[in-house]
CSV table of C-alpha atoms and ligand atoms in Angstrom, one decimal:
chain,number,residue,atom,x,y,z
A,730,MET,CA,-28.0,-9.7,-2.0
A,731,LYS,CA,-26.1,-9.1,1.3
A,732,VAL,CA,-23.3,-11.5,2.1
A,733,LEU,CA,-21.6,-11.9,5.4
A,734,VAL,CA,-17.9,-12.9,4.9
A,735,ILE,CA,-16.3,-14.7,7.7
A,736,ASN,CA,-12.6,-15.4,8.2
A,737,ALA,CA,-12.3,-17.5,11.4
A,738,GLY,CA,-9.0,-18.1,13.0
A,739,SER,CA,-8.2,-20.1,16.1
A,740,SER,CA,-8.7,-17.2,18.5
A,741,SER,CA,-10.0,-14.5,16.2
A,742,LEU,CA,-12.8,-13.9,13.7
A,743,LYS,CA,-12.9,-11.2,11.1
A,744,TYR,CA,-16.1,-10.3,9.2
A,745,GLN,CA,-17.5,-8.0,6.6
A,746,LEU,CA,-21.0,-7.5,5.5
A,747,ILE,CA,-21.0,-6.7,1.8
A,748,ASP,CA,-23.9,-5.4,-0.2
A,749,MET,CA,-23.5,-7.1,-3.6
A,750,GLU,CA,-25.7,-4.5,-5.3
A,751,ASP,CA,-22.8,-2.1,-5.4
A,752,GLU,CA,-20.1,-4.4,-3.7
A,753,SER,CA,-19.9,-1.9,-0.8
A,754,VAL,CA,-18.8,-2.8,2.7
A,755,LYS,CA,-21.7,-2.0,5.1
A,756,ALA,CA,-19.8,-3.0,8.2
A,757,LYS,CA,-16.7,-4.9,9.2
A,758,GLY,CA,-15.0,-6.0,12.3
A,759,LEU,CA,-12.9,-8.3,14.4
A,760,CYS,CA,-13.5,-10.6,17.4
A,761,GLU,CA,-10.3,-11.1,19.3
A,762,ARG,CA,-9.2,-13.5,22.1
A,763,ILE,CA,-11.9,-16.1,21.5
A,764,GLY,CA,-11.6,-18.8,24.2
A,765,ILE,CA,-9.2,-16.6,26.1
A,766,GLU,CA,-9.8,-14.1,29.0
A,767,GLY,CA,-10.5,-10.5,27.8
A,768,SER,CA,-12.3,-11.1,24.5
A,769,LYS,CA,-13.6,-8.1,22.6
A,770,LEU,CA,-15.4,-7.3,19.4
A,771,THR,CA,-14.4,-4.2,17.4
A,772,HIS,CA,-17.1,-3.2,14.9
A,773,GLN,CA,-16.8,-0.6,12.3
A,774,VAL,CA,-19.3,1.1,10.0
A,775,PRO,CA,-17.9,3.4,7.3
A,776,ASP,CA,-17.9,7.1,8.4
A,777,LYS,CA,-18.8,6.1,12.0
A,778,ASP,CA,-16.8,5.7,15.2
A,779,LYS,CA,-15.6,2.3,16.1
A,780,TYR,CA,-17.9,0.3,18.4
A,781,VAL,CA,-16.1,-1.9,20.9
A,782,VAL,CA,-17.9,-4.6,22.9
A,783,GLU,CA,-16.0,-6.4,25.7
A,784,ALA,CA,-17.8,-9.6,26.4
A,785,PRO,CA,-16.8,-13.2,27.1
A,786,MET,CA,-16.5,-15.4,23.9
A,787,PRO,CA,-15.7,-18.9,25.2
A,788,THR,CA,-16.2,-20.3,21.6
A,789,HIS,CA,-16.9,-19.1,18.1
A,790,ASN,CA,-20.6,-19.5,18.7
A,791,GLU,CA,-20.6,-16.5,21.2
A,792,ALA,CA,-18.4,-14.6,18.8
A,793,ILE,CA,-20.9,-15.0,15.9
A,794,GLU,CA,-23.8,-14.1,18.2
A,795,LEU,CA,-22.0,-10.9,19.1
A,796,VAL,CA,-21.3,-10.1,15.5
A,797,LEU,CA,-25.0,-10.5,14.6
A,798,LYS,CA,-26.0,-8.4,17.6
A,799,ALA,CA,-23.7,-5.6,16.4
A,800,LEU,CA,-25.0,-5.8,12.9
A,801,VAL,CA,-28.6,-5.3,14.0
A,802,ASP,CA,-27.8,-2.9,16.9
A,803,PRO,CA,-30.1,0.2,16.7
A,804,GLU,CA,-27.2,2.6,16.9
A,805,HIS,CA,-24.2,0.8,15.4
A,806,GLY,CA,-26.0,-1.7,13.2
A,807,VAL,CA,-26.5,-1.7,9.4
A,808,VAL,CA,-29.5,-4.1,9.0
A,809,ALA,CA,-32.9,-4.2,10.7
A,810,SER,CA,-32.8,-7.9,11.2
A,811,VAL,CA,-30.5,-10.9,10.6
A,812,ASP,CA,-33.0,-12.0,7.9
A,813,GLU,CA,-31.5,-9.3,5.6
A,814,ILE,CA,-28.3,-11.4,5.5
A,815,ASP,CA,-28.8,-13.7,2.5
A,816,ALA,CA,-25.7,-15.9,2.7
A,817,ILE,CA,-22.5,-16.4,4.4
A,818,GLY,CA,-19.1,-16.9,2.7
A,819,HIS,CA,-16.3,-18.5,4.6
A,820,ARG,CA,-12.6,-18.4,4.0
A,821,VAL,CA,-11.4,-22.0,4.4
A,822,LEU,CA,-7.7,-22.7,4.2
A,823,HIS,CA,-7.5,-26.3,2.9
A,824,GLY,CA,-9.8,-28.2,0.7
A,825,GLY,CA,-7.3,-31.0,0.0
A,826,MET,CA,-7.7,-32.5,-3.5
A,827,ASP,CA,-11.5,-33.0,-3.1
A,828,TYR,CA,-12.6,-29.4,-3.7
A,829,THR,CA,-11.1,-27.6,-6.7
A,830,GLU,CA,-13.6,-24.7,-6.5
A,831,SER,CA,-15.7,-22.9,-3.9
A,832,VAL,CA,-18.8,-24.9,-2.8
A,833,LYS,CA,-22.0,-24.6,-0.8
A,834,VAL,CA,-21.4,-26.2,2.6
A,835,ASP,CA,-23.0,-29.6,3.2
A,836,ALA,CA,-22.1,-32.6,5.3
A,837,ASP,CA,-19.5,-33.8,2.7
A,838,VAL,CA,-17.8,-30.4,2.6
A,839,LYS,CA,-17.5,-30.4,6.4
A,840,ARG,CA,-16.1,-34.0,6.2
A,841,VAL,CA,-13.4,-32.8,3.8
A,842,ILE,CA,-12.5,-29.7,5.9
A,843,ARG,CA,-12.2,-32.1,8.9
A,844,GLU,CA,-10.1,-34.6,6.9
A,845,CYS,CA,-7.7,-31.7,6.1
A,846,PHE,CA,-7.1,-30.8,9.7
A,847,ASP,CA,-3.6,-32.2,9.6
A,848,LEU,CA,-2.8,-30.3,6.4
A,849,GLY,CA,-4.0,-27.0,7.9
A,850,PRO,CA,-3.8,-27.6,11.7
A,851,LEU,CA,-4.0,-23.9,12.7
A,852,HIS,CA,-6.8,-22.8,10.2
A,853,ASN,CA,-9.1,-25.7,9.2
A,854,PRO,CA,-10.4,-26.5,12.7
A,855,ALA,CA,-11.1,-22.8,13.3
A,856,ASN,CA,-12.7,-22.4,9.8
A,857,LEU,CA,-15.1,-25.3,10.6
A,858,MET,CA,-16.0,-23.8,13.9
A,859,GLY,CA,-16.9,-20.5,12.1
A,860,ILE,CA,-19.1,-22.5,9.7
A,861,GLU,CA,-20.8,-24.4,12.5
A,862,ALA,CA,-21.3,-21.3,14.5
A,863,CYS,CA,-23.1,-19.6,11.6
A,864,GLU,CA,-25.2,-22.7,10.9
A,865,ALA,CA,-26.3,-22.6,14.5
A,866,ALA,CA,-27.0,-18.8,14.6
A,867,MET,CA,-28.6,-18.5,11.2
A,868,PRO,CA,-30.3,-21.8,10.4
A,869,GLY,CA,-31.4,-22.3,6.8
A,870,LYS,CA,-29.1,-19.8,5.3
A,871,SER,CA,-26.5,-20.9,2.6
A,872,ASN,CA,-22.9,-21.1,3.8
A,873,VAL,CA,-20.3,-21.2,1.1
A,874,ALA,CA,-16.7,-22.4,1.6
A,875,VAL,CA,-14.1,-20.6,-0.4
A,876,PHE,CA,-10.8,-22.6,-0.3
A,877,ASP,CA,-7.4,-20.9,-0.3
A,878,THR,CA,-6.1,-24.0,-2.0
A,879,ALA,CA,-8.7,-24.1,-4.8
A,880,PHE,CA,-6.7,-21.8,-7.2
A,881,GLY,CA,-3.7,-24.3,-7.1
A,882,MET,CA,-5.9,-27.2,-8.1
A,883,SER,CA,-5.5,-26.4,-11.8
A,884,LEU,CA,-1.7,-27.1,-11.6
A,885,LYS,CA,-0.5,-29.9,-13.8
A,886,PRO,CA,1.2,-32.9,-12.0
A,887,TYR,CA,4.6,-31.7,-13.2
A,888,ALA,CA,4.0,-28.5,-11.2
A,889,TYR,CA,2.4,-30.0,-8.1
A,890,ARG,CA,4.3,-33.2,-7.6
A,891,TYR,CA,7.3,-33.4,-5.3
A,892,ALA,CA,10.0,-35.7,-6.6
A,893,ILE,CA,9.7,-38.0,-3.5
A,894,PRO,CA,8.5,-41.6,-3.4
A,895,THR,CA,5.0,-41.9,-4.8
A,896,GLU,CA,3.7,-43.7,-1.8
A,897,TYR,CA,3.7,-40.5,0.2
A,898,TYR,CA,1.6,-38.8,-2.4
A,899,ASP,CA,-0.8,-41.8,-2.5
A,900,LYS,CA,-1.0,-42.3,1.3
A,901,TYR,CA,-0.8,-38.7,2.6
A,902,LYS,CA,-1.6,-36.5,-0.4
A,903,ILE,CA,1.8,-34.8,-0.1
A,904,ARG,CA,1.9,-32.4,-3.1
A,905,ARG,CA,2.1,-28.7,-3.7
A,906,TYR,CA,-1.2,-27.0,-3.0
A,907,GLY,CA,-0.4,-23.3,-3.0
A,908,PHE,CA,-2.1,-20.7,-0.7
A,909,HIS,CA,-3.3,-17.1,-1.0
A,910,GLY,CA,-5.4,-18.7,-3.7
A,911,THR,CA,-8.4,-16.4,-3.2
A,912,SER,CA,-6.1,-13.4,-3.7
A,913,HIS,CA,-4.3,-14.8,-6.7
A,914,MET,CA,-7.7,-15.7,-8.3
A,915,PHE,CA,-9.0,-12.2,-7.7
A,916,VAL,CA,-5.9,-10.3,-8.8
A,917,SER,CA,-5.3,-12.3,-11.9
A,918,ALA,CA,-8.9,-12.0,-13.0
A,919,GLU,CA,-9.0,-8.3,-12.2
A,920,THR,CA,-5.7,-7.7,-14.0
A,921,ILE,CA,-7.1,-9.3,-17.1
A,922,LYS,CA,-10.2,-7.1,-16.9
A,923,PHE,CA,-8.4,-3.9,-16.0
A,924,ALA,CA,-5.7,-4.3,-18.6
A,925,GLU,CA,-8.3,-5.6,-21.1
A,926,LEU,CA,-6.0,-8.4,-22.1
A,927,PRO,CA,-7.4,-10.2,-25.2
A,928,GLU,CA,-7.9,-13.9,-25.3
A,929,GLY,CA,-4.7,-15.7,-26.0
A,930,LYS,CA,-2.7,-12.9,-24.3
A,931,GLN,CA,-3.7,-13.6,-20.7
A,932,ARG,CA,-0.4,-14.9,-19.2
A,933,VAL,CA,-0.3,-13.2,-15.8
A,934,ILE,CA,2.2,-13.2,-13.0
A,935,VAL,CA,0.8,-12.1,-9.6
A,936,CYS,CA,3.2,-11.1,-6.9
A,937,HIS,CA,1.3,-11.1,-3.6
A,938,LEU,CA,3.9,-9.6,-1.3
A,939,GLY,CA,2.9,-9.0,2.3
A,940,ASN,CA,3.7,-10.5,5.6
A,941,GLY,CA,3.1,-13.8,3.9
A,942,SER,CA,4.2,-13.7,0.3
A,943,SER,CA,3.7,-15.8,-2.8
A,944,ILE,CA,3.8,-15.6,-6.6
A,945,SER,CA,1.5,-17.3,-9.1
A,946,ALA,CA,1.7,-17.8,-12.8
A,947,SER,CA,-1.6,-18.2,-14.6
A,948,ILE,CA,-3.2,-18.3,-18.0
A,949,ALA,CA,-6.7,-16.8,-18.4
A,950,GLY,CA,-7.1,-16.9,-14.7
A,951,LYS,CA,-6.2,-20.5,-14.2
A,952,ALA,CA,-3.1,-21.3,-12.2
A,953,VAL,CA,-0.1,-22.9,-13.9
A,954,ASP,CA,2.2,-22.6,-11.0
A,955,THR,CA,2.3,-21.0,-7.5
A,956,SER,CA,5.2,-20.6,-5.1
A,957,MET,CA,3.7,-22.1,-1.9
A,958,GLY,CA,3.6,-25.8,-1.4
A,959,LEU,CA,2.2,-28.4,1.0
A,960,THR,CA,2.1,-25.6,3.5
A,961,PRO,CA,2.6,-21.8,3.2
A,962,LEU,CA,6.2,-22.2,4.3
A,963,GLU,CA,7.5,-23.0,0.8
A,964,GLY,CA,8.7,-20.4,-1.7
A,965,LEU,CA,9.5,-16.7,-1.1
A,966,VAL,CA,11.3,-15.3,1.9
A,967,MET,CA,8.6,-13.8,4.1
A,968,GLY,CA,8.1,-11.6,7.2
A,969,THR,CA,9.0,-14.4,9.7
A,970,ARG,CA,8.9,-17.5,7.3
A,971,SER,CA,12.1,-18.8,5.8
A,972,GLY,CA,10.6,-19.8,2.4
A,973,ASP,CA,12.6,-22.5,0.6
A,974,VAL,CA,15.5,-24.0,2.5
A,975,ASP,CA,17.5,-27.2,1.8
A,976,PRO,CA,15.5,-29.8,3.9
A,977,ALA,CA,18.7,-31.0,5.3
A,978,VAL,CA,18.9,-27.7,7.3
A,979,VAL,CA,16.0,-29.1,9.4
A,980,GLN,CA,17.9,-32.2,10.5
A,981,PHE,CA,21.2,-30.2,10.9
A,982,ILE,CA,19.6,-27.7,13.3
A,983,ALA,CA,17.6,-30.4,15.1
A,984,ASP,CA,20.8,-32.5,15.7
A,985,HIS,CA,23.1,-29.6,16.7
A,986,GLU,CA,20.7,-27.7,18.8
A,987,LYS,CA,19.1,-30.9,20.3
A,988,ILE,CA,15.6,-29.8,19.5
A,989,SER,CA,12.7,-31.6,17.7
A,990,VAL,CA,11.7,-31.3,14.1
A,991,ASP,CA,8.5,-29.5,15.3
A,992,GLU,CA,10.7,-26.9,17.1
A,993,VAL,CA,12.8,-26.4,14.0
A,994,LEU,CA,9.6,-25.9,11.9
A,995,ASN,CA,8.4,-23.4,14.4
A,996,ILE,CA,11.6,-21.5,14.0
A,997,LEU,CA,11.3,-21.6,10.2
A,998,ASN,CA,7.7,-20.4,10.4
A,999,LYS,CA,7.9,-17.8,13.2
A,1000,LYS,CA,11.5,-16.7,13.7
A,1001,SER,CA,13.0,-16.7,10.2
A,1002,GLY,CA,12.5,-14.7,7.0
A,1003,VAL,CA,13.5,-11.0,6.9
A,1004,PHE,CA,12.8,-10.9,10.7
A,1005,ALA,CA,15.8,-13.3,11.2
A,1006,LEU,CA,18.1,-11.7,8.7
A,1007,SER,CA,17.6,-8.2,10.0
A,1008,GLU,CA,17.6,-9.5,13.6
A,1009,GLY,CA,14.3,-8.1,14.6
A,1010,MET,CA,12.3,-6.4,11.8
A,1011,SER,CA,9.6,-7.9,9.8
A,1012,ASP,CA,7.8,-4.7,8.7
A,1013,PHE,CA,9.1,-3.4,5.4
A,1014,ARG,CA,8.7,0.2,6.4
A,1015,ASP,CA,11.1,-0.4,9.3
A,1016,LEU,CA,13.4,-2.4,7.1
A,1017,SER,CA,13.6,0.3,4.4
A,1018,ALA,CA,14.2,3.1,7.0
A,1019,ALA,CA,16.9,1.0,8.8
A,1020,SER,CA,18.6,0.2,5.5
A,1021,GLU,CA,18.6,3.8,4.4
A,1022,ALA,CA,20.2,4.7,7.8
A,1023,GLY,CA,23.0,2.2,7.0
A,1024,ASN,CA,21.8,-0.9,8.9
A,1025,GLU,CA,23.6,-3.7,6.9
A,1026,LYS,CA,21.4,-6.5,8.3
A,1027,ALA,CA,18.3,-4.7,7.1
A,1028,THR,CA,19.8,-4.2,3.7
A,1029,LEU,CA,20.7,-7.9,3.5
A,1030,ALA,CA,17.2,-8.9,4.5
A,1031,LEU,CA,15.7,-6.7,1.7
A,1032,ASP,CA,18.3,-8.0,-0.8
A,1033,VAL,CA,17.6,-11.7,0.0
A,1034,PHE,CA,13.8,-11.0,-0.2
A,1035,ARG,CA,14.2,-9.3,-3.6
A,1036,HIS,CA,16.6,-12.0,-5.0
A,1037,LYS,CA,14.0,-14.7,-4.4
A,1038,VAL,CA,11.2,-12.7,-5.9
A,1039,VAL,CA,13.3,-12.0,-9.0
A,1040,LYS,CA,14.2,-15.7,-9.4
A,1041,THR,CA,10.6,-16.7,-9.1
A,1042,ILE,CA,9.3,-14.2,-11.6
A,1043,GLY,CA,12.1,-15.1,-14.0
A,1044,GLY,CA,11.2,-18.8,-13.6
A,1045,TYR,CA,7.5,-18.2,-14.2
A,1046,MET,CA,8.3,-16.2,-17.4
A,1047,GLY,CA,9.8,-19.5,-18.7
A,1048,VAL,CA,6.9,-21.6,-17.3
A,1049,LEU,CA,4.4,-19.4,-19.1
A,1050,ASN,CA,6.5,-19.1,-22.2
A,1051,GLY,CA,6.3,-15.3,-21.9
A,1052,VAL,CA,4.1,-13.0,-19.9
A,1053,ASP,CA,1.5,-10.4,-20.8
A,1054,ALA,CA,1.1,-8.7,-17.4
A,1055,ILE,CA,2.7,-8.6,-14.0
A,1056,ALA,CA,0.6,-7.4,-11.0
A,1057,PHE,CA,1.8,-6.4,-7.6
A,1058,THR,CA,-0.5,-6.8,-4.6
A,1059,GLY,CA,-0.4,-7.3,-0.8
A,1060,GLY,CA,0.9,-4.8,1.8
A,1061,ILE,CA,4.4,-4.6,0.2
A,1062,GLY,CA,3.3,-5.0,-3.4
A,1063,GLU,CA,0.7,-2.3,-3.1
A,1064,ASN,CA,2.8,0.2,-1.1
A,1065,ASP,CA,6.5,-0.3,-1.5
A,1066,ALA,CA,7.4,1.6,-4.7
A,1067,ASP,CA,11.2,1.2,-4.2
A,1068,MET,CA,10.8,-2.6,-3.9
A,1069,ARG,CA,8.6,-2.8,-7.0
A,1070,ALA,CA,11.1,-0.7,-9.0
A,1071,SER,CA,14.1,-2.6,-7.9
A,1072,ILE,CA,12.5,-6.0,-8.7
A,1073,MET,CA,11.5,-4.9,-12.1
A,1074,LYS,CA,14.9,-3.4,-12.8
A,1075,GLN,CA,16.3,-6.9,-13.1
A,1076,PHE,CA,14.0,-7.4,-16.1
A,1077,GLU,CA,15.2,-4.4,-18.1
A,1078,PHE,CA,17.2,-6.8,-20.3
A,1079,ALA,CA,13.8,-8.1,-21.4
A,1080,GLY,CA,12.4,-4.7,-22.2
A,1081,ILE,CA,10.3,-4.2,-19.1
A,1082,LYS,CA,10.3,-0.5,-18.1
A,1083,ILE,CA,8.7,1.1,-15.1
A,1084,ASP,CA,7.5,4.7,-15.2
A,1085,ALA,CA,8.9,6.3,-12.0
A,1086,GLU,CA,6.1,8.8,-11.7
A,1087,LYS,CA,3.3,6.2,-12.2
A,1088,ASN,CA,5.1,3.9,-9.8
A,1089,LYS,CA,4.6,6.3,-6.9
A,1090,VAL,CA,1.1,5.0,-6.6
A,1091,ARG,CA,0.1,3.4,-3.3
A,1092,GLY,CA,-2.9,1.1,-2.6
A,1093,LYS,CA,-4.8,1.7,-5.8
A,1094,ARG,CA,-5.0,0.0,-9.2
A,1095,GLN,CA,-2.8,1.5,-11.8
A,1096,GLU,CA,-0.5,0.6,-14.6
A,1097,ILE,CA,3.0,1.4,-13.6
A,1098,SER,CA,5.0,0.4,-16.8
A,1099,THR,CA,5.8,2.8,-19.6
A,1100,ALA,CA,3.9,2.8,-22.9
A,1101,ASP,CA,6.9,1.1,-24.6
A,1102,SER,CA,7.5,-1.6,-21.9
A,1103,SER,CA,7.6,-5.1,-23.4
A,1104,VAL,CA,5.3,-6.3,-20.5
A,1105,ARG,CA,2.6,-4.3,-18.8
A,1106,VAL,CA,3.1,-4.0,-15.1
A,1107,PHE,CA,0.3,-3.1,-12.6
A,1108,VAL,CA,-0.4,-2.4,-8.9
A,1109,LEU,CA,-3.7,-4.1,-8.2
A,1110,PRO,CA,-4.9,-4.2,-4.6
A,1111,THR,CA,-6.2,-7.5,-3.5
A,1112,ASN,CA,-9.6,-7.9,-1.9
A,1113,GLU,CA,-10.1,-11.4,-0.6
A,1114,GLU,CA,-13.3,-10.5,1.2
A,1115,LEU,CA,-14.9,-9.3,-2.0
A,1116,ALA,CA,-13.6,-12.3,-3.9
A,1117,ILE,CA,-15.3,-14.5,-1.2
A,1118,ALA,CA,-18.5,-12.5,-1.4
A,1119,ARG,CA,-18.6,-12.9,-5.2
A,1120,GLU,CA,-18.1,-16.6,-5.0
A,1121,THR,CA,-20.9,-16.8,-2.3
A,1122,GLU,CA,-23.3,-14.8,-4.4
A,1123,ARG,CA,-22.6,-17.0,-7.4
A,1124,LEU,CA,-23.3,-20.2,-5.5
A,1125,ALA,CA,-25.9,-19.3,-2.9
B,237,LIG,P1,-0.6,-10.2,5.5
B,237,LIG,O1,0.2,-11.2,4.8
B,237,LIG,O2,-0.5,-10.3,7.0
B,237,LIG,O3,-2.0,-10.0,5.0
B,237,LIG,P2,-0.2,-7.5,4.4
B,237,LIG,O4,-0.5,-7.9,3.0
B,237,LIG,O5,-1.2,-6.7,5.1
B,237,LIG,O6,0.1,-8.8,5.3
B,237,LIG,O7,1.2,-6.8,4.4
B,237,LIG,C1,1.7,-6.4,5.6
B,237,LIG,C2,3.1,-5.9,5.3
B,237,LIG,O8,3.0,-4.8,4.3
B,237,LIG,C3,3.7,-5.2,6.5
B,237,LIG,O9,4.4,-6.1,7.3
B,237,LIG,C4,4.7,-4.2,5.8
B,237,LIG,O10,5.9,-4.9,5.7
B,237,LIG,C5,4.1,-4.0,4.4
B,237,LIG,N1,3.8,-2.6,4.2
B,237,LIG,C6,2.6,-2.0,4.5
B,237,LIG,N2,2.6,-0.7,4.2
B,237,LIG,C7,3.8,-0.5,3.6
B,237,LIG,C8,4.5,0.7,3.1
B,237,LIG,N3,3.9,1.9,3.0
B,237,LIG,N4,5.7,0.5,2.6
B,237,LIG,C9,6.4,-0.7,2.7
B,237,LIG,N5,5.8,-1.8,3.2
B,237,LIG,C10,4.6,-1.7,3.6
């Protein structure tokens, strides 16, 4: 089966065509500037040069048409006709409380995605446009929605409820949902497989550390807790997101700077995190280099980031009543050996030991703890597209 995986954003659309026979990527690409002047598609087939098409894409419909054209292009394509695509898997941000798992798209699924527009204002409308564009371009094919919030749906009320008046939960579904769910689902399941964790010993903490960062605690692949909340702003310190702050900070800044709550939230989402603490750097390669060169602000940013990660891992060890494996993933988790080592160093007291040689690994799955470590620690690259393709194959 060949699955087309679509990740539609408001002005962009990423895709991969995956052959489920061997789970290989046949082609992948990106449409940029949808609805804006100067749109272009960049299409890549393994071992071939990039193919760039500059063409107007007023809506996601034209973007999908161009993607399909590139996939069947005599020179740059990988299939003879669109009929070879068996199903389409869509990354959808928010499924609210209605969908606790991936589902085949029907009218009700679209209704729910639409009802969640205000919970995912940037993503859900774009995700729906991506689905409708595929329905129009490939009538009769199965479309599957894979929700980023689904993993968090197994949280118990004590983990997902905020201690605020119940009417807000009843009226507006204000609760913790958790995001990066597709990644946490994939990495926790793959860690169990890779480490061959036996039944009853499948307590896993996944640290997805990237530009956006979150940590999950799960048992046998089912989430018990996860660090993001109603929105992806809660939890860890991120590239430009503040993570947890005292909510009173919002009112304080709004009052003193005479700006609206919306503006403060924009600052907490886009101008905070390590970017704010370092005064201008959000990439961890830049931060590490600057810190090594003596830049104290960069050092502070890295220290604040690490501190919050350590607190969250420590908390989740208690939540799970112990842990069998810890996995690092995401751009930082997969590549930044120093950050991994310095986080794990805080758990030496509990008998966790990292093998410095094995920890040099970058971007590939590997155990990085020593043979006598009390908990096994892994680098396990995430692959959200493959996770979506597997869900699509299962359901289509
Ligand atoms: P996103 O959340 O946007 O998917 P990624 O998971 O791709 O982000 O992570 C991107 C981040 O990974 C970059 O901002 C950078 O900080 C970090 N990163 C990538 N490569 C390295 C590296 N070699 N060393 C340290 N950090 C890295």
